[in-house]
mmCIF file of C-alpha atoms and ligand atoms in Angstrom:
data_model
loop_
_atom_site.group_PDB
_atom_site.id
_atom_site.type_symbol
_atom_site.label_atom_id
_atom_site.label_comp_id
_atom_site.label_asym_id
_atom_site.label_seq_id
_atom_site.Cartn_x
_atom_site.Cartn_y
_atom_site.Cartn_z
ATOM 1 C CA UNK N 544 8.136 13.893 15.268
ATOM 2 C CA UNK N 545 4.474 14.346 14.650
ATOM 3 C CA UNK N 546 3.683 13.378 10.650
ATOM 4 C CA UNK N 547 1.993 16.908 9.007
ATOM 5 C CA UNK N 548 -0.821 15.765 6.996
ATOM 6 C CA UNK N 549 -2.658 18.174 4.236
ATOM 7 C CA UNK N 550 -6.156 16.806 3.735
ATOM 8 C CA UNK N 551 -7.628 18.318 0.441
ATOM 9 C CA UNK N 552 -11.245 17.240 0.730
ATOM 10 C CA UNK N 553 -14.578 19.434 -0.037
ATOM 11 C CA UNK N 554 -16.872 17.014 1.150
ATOM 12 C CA UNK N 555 -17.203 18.441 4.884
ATOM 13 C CA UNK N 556 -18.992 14.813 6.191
ATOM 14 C CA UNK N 557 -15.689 12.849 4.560
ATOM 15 C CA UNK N 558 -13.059 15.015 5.841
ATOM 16 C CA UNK N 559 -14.588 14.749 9.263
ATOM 17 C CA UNK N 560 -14.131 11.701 9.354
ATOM 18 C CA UNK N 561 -10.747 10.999 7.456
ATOM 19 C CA UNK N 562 -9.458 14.022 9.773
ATOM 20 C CA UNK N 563 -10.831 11.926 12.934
ATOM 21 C CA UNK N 564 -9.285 8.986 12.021
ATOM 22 C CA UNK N 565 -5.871 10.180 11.246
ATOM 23 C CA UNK N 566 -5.653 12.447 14.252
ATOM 24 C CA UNK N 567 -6.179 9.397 16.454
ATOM 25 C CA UNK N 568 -3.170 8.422 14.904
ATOM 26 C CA UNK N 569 -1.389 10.954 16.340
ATOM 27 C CA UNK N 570 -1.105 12.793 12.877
ATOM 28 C CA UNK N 571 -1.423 16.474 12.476
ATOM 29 C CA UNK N 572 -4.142 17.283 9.733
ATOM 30 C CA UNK N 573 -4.568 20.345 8.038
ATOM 31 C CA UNK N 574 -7.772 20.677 6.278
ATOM 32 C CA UNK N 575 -8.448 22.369 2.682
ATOM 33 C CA UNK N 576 -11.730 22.647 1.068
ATOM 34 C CA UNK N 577 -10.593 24.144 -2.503
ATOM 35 C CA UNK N 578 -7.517 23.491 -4.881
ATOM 36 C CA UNK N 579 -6.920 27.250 -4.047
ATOM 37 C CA UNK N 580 -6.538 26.873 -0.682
ATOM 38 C CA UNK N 581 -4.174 23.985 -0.472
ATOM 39 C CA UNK N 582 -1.715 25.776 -2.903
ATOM 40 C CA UNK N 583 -1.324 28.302 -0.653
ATOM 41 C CA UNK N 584 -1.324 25.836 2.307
ATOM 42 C CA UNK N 585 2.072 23.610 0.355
ATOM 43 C CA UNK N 586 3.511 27.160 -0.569
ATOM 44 C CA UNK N 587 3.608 27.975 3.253
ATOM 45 C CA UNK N 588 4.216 24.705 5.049
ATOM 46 C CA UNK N 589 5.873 21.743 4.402
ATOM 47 C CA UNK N 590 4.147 18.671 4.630
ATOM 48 C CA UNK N 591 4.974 14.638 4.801
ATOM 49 C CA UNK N 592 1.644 13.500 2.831
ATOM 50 C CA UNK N 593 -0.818 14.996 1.015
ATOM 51 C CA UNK N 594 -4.324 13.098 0.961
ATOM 52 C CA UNK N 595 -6.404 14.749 -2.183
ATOM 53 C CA UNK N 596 -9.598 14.317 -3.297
ATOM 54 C CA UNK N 597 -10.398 14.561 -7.513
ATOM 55 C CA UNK N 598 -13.468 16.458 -7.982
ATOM 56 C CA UNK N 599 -13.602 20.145 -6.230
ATOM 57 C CA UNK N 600 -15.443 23.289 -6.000
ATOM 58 C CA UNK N 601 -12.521 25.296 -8.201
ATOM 59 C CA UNK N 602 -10.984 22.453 -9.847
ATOM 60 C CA UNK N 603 -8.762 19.195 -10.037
ATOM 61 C CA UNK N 604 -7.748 17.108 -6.922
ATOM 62 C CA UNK N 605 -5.195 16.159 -10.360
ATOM 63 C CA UNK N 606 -3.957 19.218 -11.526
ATOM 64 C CA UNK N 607 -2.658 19.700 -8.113
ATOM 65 C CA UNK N 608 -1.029 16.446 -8.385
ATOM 66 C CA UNK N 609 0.474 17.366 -11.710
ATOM 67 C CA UNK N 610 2.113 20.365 -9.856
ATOM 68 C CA UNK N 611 3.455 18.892 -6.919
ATOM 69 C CA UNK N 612 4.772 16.207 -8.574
ATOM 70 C CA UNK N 613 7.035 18.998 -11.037
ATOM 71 C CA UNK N 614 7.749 21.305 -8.259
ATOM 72 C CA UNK N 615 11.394 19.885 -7.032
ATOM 73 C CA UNK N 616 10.464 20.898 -3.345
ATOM 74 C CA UNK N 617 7.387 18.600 -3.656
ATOM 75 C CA UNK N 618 8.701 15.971 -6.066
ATOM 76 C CA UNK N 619 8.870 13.283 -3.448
ATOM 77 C CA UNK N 620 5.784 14.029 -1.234
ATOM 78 C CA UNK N 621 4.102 10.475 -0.857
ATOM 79 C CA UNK N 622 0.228 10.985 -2.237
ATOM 80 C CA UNK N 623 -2.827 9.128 -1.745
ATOM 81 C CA UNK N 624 -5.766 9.951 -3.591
ATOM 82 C CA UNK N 625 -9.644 9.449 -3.125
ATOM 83 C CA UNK N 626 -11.412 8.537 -5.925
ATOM 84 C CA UNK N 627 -15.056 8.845 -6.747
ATOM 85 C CA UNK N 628 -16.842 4.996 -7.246
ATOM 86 C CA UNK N 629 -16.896 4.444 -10.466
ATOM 87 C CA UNK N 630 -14.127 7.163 -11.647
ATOM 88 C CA UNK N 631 -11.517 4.254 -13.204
ATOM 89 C CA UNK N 632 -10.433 7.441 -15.412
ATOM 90 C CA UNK N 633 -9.294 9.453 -12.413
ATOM 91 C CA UNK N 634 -7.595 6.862 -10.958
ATOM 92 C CA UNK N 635 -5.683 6.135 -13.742
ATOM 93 C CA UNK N 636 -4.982 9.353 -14.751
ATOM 94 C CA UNK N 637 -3.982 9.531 -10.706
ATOM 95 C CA UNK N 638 -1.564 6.828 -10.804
ATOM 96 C CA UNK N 639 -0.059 7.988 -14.458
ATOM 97 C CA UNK N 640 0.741 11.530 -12.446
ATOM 98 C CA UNK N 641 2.648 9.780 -10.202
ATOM 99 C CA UNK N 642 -0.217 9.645 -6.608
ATOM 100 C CA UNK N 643 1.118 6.608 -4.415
ATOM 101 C CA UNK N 644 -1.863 5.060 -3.849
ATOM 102 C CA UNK N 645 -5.790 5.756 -3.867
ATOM 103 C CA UNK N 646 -8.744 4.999 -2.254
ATOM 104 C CA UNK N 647 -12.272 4.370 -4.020
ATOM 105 C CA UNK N 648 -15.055 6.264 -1.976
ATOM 106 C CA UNK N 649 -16.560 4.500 0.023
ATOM 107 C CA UNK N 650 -13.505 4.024 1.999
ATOM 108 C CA UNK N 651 -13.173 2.804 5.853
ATOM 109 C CA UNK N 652 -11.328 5.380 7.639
ATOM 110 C CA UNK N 653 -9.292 2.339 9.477
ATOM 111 C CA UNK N 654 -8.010 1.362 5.610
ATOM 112 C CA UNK N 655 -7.626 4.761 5.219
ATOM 113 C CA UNK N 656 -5.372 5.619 8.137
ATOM 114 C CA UNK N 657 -3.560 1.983 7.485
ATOM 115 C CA UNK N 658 -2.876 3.065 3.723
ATOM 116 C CA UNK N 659 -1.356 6.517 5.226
ATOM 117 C CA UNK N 660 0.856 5.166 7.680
ATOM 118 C CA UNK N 661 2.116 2.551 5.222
ATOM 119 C CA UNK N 662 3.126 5.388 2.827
ATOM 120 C CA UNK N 663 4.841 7.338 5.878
ATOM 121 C CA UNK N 664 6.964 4.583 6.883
ATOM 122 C CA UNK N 665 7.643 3.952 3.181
ATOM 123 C CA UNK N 666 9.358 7.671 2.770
ATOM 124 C CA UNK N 667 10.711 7.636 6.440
ATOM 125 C CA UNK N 668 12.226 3.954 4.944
ATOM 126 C CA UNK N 669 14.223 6.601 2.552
ATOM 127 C CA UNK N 670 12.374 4.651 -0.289
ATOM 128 C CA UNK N 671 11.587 6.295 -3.272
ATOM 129 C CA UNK N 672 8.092 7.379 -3.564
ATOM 130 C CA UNK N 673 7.832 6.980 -7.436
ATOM 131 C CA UNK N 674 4.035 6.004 -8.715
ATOM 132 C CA UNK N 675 2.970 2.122 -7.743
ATOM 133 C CA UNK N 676 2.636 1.751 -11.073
ATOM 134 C CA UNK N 677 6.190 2.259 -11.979
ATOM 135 C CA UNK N 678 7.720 0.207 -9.149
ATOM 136 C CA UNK N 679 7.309 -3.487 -9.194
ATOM 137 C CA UNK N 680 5.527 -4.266 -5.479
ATOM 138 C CA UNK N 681 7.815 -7.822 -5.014
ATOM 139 C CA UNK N 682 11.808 -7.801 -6.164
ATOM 140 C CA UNK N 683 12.859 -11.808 -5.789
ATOM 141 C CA UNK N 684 16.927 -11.634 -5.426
ATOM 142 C CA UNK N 685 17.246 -15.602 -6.612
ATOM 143 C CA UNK N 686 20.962 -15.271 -6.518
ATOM 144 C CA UNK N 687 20.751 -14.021 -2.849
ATOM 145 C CA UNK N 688 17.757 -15.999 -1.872
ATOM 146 C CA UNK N 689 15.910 -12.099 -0.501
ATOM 147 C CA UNK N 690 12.426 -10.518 -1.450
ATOM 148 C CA UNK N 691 11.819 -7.202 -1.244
ATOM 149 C CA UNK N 692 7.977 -5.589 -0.862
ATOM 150 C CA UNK N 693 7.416 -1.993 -1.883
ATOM 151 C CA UNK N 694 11.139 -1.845 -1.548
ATOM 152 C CA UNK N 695 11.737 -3.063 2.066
ATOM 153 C CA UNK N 696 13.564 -5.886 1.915
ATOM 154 C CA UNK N 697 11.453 -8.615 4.128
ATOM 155 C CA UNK N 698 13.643 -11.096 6.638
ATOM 156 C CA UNK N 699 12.771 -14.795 5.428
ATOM 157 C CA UNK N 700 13.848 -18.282 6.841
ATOM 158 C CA UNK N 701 15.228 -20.225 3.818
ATOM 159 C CA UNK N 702 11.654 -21.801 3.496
ATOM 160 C CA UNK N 703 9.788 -19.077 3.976
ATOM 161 C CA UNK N 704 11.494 -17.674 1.102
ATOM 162 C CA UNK N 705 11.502 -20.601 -1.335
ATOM 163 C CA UNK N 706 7.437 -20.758 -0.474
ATOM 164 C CA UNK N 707 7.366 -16.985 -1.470
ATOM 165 C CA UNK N 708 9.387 -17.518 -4.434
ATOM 166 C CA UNK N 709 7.226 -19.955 -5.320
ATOM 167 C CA UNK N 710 4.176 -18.000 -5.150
ATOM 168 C CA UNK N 711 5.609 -14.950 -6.793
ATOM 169 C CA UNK N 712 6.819 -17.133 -9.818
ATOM 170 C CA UNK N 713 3.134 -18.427 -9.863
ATOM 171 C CA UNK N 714 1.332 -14.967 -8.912
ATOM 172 C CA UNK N 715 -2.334 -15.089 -8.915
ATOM 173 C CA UNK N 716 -2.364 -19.133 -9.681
ATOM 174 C CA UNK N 717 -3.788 -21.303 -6.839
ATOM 175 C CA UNK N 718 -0.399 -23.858 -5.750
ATOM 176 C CA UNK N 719 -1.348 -26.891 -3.511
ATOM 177 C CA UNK N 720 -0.187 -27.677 -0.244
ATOM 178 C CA UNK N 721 1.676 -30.731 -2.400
ATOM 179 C CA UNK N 722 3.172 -28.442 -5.175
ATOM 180 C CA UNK N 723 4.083 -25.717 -1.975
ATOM 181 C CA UNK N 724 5.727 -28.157 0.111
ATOM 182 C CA UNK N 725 7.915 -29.853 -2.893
ATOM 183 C CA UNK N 726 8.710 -26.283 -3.715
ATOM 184 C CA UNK N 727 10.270 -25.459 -0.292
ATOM 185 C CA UNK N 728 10.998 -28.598 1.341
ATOM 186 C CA UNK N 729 11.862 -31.068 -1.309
ATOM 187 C CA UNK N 730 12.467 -34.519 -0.295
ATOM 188 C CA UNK N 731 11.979 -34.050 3.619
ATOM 189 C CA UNK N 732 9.518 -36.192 4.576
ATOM 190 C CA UNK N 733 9.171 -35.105 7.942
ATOM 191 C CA UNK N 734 7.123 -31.801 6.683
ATOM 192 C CA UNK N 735 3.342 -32.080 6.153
ATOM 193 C CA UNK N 736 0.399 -30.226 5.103
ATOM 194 C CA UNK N 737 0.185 -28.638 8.061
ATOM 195 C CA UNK N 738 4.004 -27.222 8.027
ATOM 196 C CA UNK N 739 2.825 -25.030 4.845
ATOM 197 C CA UNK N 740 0.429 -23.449 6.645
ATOM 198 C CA UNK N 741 2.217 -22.676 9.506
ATOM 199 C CA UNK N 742 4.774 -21.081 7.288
ATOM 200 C CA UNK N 743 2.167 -19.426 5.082
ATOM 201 C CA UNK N 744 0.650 -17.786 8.487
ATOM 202 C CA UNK N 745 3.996 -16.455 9.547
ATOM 203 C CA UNK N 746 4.909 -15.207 5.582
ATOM 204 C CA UNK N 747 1.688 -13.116 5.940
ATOM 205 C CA UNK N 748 2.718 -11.530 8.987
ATOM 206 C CA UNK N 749 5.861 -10.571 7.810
ATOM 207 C CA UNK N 750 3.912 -9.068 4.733
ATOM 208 C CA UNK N 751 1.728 -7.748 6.834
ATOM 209 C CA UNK N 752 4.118 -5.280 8.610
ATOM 210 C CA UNK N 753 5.476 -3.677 5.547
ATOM 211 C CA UNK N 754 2.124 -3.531 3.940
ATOM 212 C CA UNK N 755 -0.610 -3.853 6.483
ATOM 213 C CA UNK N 756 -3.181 -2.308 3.878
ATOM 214 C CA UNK N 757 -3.225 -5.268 2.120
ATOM 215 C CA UNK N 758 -3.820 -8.962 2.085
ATOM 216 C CA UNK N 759 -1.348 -11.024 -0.639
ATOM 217 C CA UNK N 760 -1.604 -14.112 0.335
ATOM 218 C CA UNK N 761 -5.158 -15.964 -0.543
ATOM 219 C CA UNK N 762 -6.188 -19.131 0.668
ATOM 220 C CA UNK N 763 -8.687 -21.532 -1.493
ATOM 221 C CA UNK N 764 -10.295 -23.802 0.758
ATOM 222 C CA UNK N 765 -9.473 -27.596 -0.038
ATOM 223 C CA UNK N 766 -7.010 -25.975 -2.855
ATOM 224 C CA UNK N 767 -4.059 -24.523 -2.093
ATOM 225 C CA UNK N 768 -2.675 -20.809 -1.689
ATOM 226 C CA UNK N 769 -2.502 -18.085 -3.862
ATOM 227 C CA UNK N 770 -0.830 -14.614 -3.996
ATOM 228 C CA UNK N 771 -2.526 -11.479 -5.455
ATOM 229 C CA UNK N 772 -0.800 -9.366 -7.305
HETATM 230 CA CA1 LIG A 1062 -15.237 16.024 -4.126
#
């Protein structure tokens, strides 16, 4: 079934191309200029994502927010917001009110449509679309050995895994190949250098297909890894 996509945008050149993008993606896109308009637009359809700008002609990309997040029809509706450079308050504000995720303007309409699809499969997944804020982005299971990203559980070898773990324990510390490979291999002598990175490579595939927005896992030339949280 074709994903129904309201686009609340009153910057014509933007929504061109954010419309362009998405539609390529086989989405349907509906296409609001005021606050005004899209209320009556949710009131009459129902939609699977709402994409919202901040600043409008007749008001608040966030007071609409506020409402669909208390209307119990709308309570669920995965969000993404665009935010004007420089507007830390609105994104904040954005994320407090519960949006998914957000963009800073200038976006590329490739992250953009990568974002959107990531949120779809996210409330297709039957996962709860509370704010990224409230929910942490990596559960580690240590008792049974599973991590979870944005609430999909991903499927690890036993190293992969313990190399994860690792890095989650560690988040936003550069590890060496030497502290990674004692970490997930232990004693085995057989494993080198090279068998981190091989297993690092495959980790951020698997990463990579529940969140392909996003990079985690950083690598520090001559240093080691390190995952961004
Ligand atoms: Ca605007």
């Amino acid at each position: 079934m074709t994903a129904k996509l309201l686009l609340l945008e009153d910057d014509p050149a933007i929504a061109r191309t954010v419309a362009y993008a998405l539609e390529r993606d086989g989405l349907q896109v509906t296409h609001s200029l005021l606050v005004h308009d899209a209320r009556q637009q949710m009131a009459s359809h129902r939609f699977d994502l709402l994409v919202l700008d901040v600043g409008l002609p007749d008001g608040s990309g966030l007071d609409l927010l506020r409402d669909v997040r208390n209307a119990a029809r709308t309570a669920s509706l995965p969000v993404l917001m665009l935010s004007a450079h420089g507007e830390e308050i609105d994104r904040v504000l954005g994320l407090e009110l519960g949006a998914d995720d957000y963009l800073t303007k200038p976006f590329s309409p490739r992250e953009l449509a990568a974002r959107v699809k990531a949120l779809l499969r996210r409330a297709g997944n039957g996962a709860s679309s509370t704010p990224a804020i409230a929910a942490p982005l990596f559960q580690d299971d240590e008792a049974g050995q599973r991590i979870s990203l944005r609430g999909q559980a991903l499927l690890l070898t036993r190293r992969e895994y313990r190399l994860l773990s690792c890095l989650l324990r560690g988040a936003g510390r550069i590890h060496s190949r030497d502290a990674l490979l004692a970490a997930a291999w232990g004693d085995d002598s057989e494993s080198t250098d090279r068998t981190v990175d091989t297993h690092i490579k495959t980790l951020r595939a698997k990463l990579r297909e529940v969140d392909p927005a996003r990079e985690y896992i950083s690598t520090h030339r001559g240093m080691g890894y390190c995952l961004d949280v």
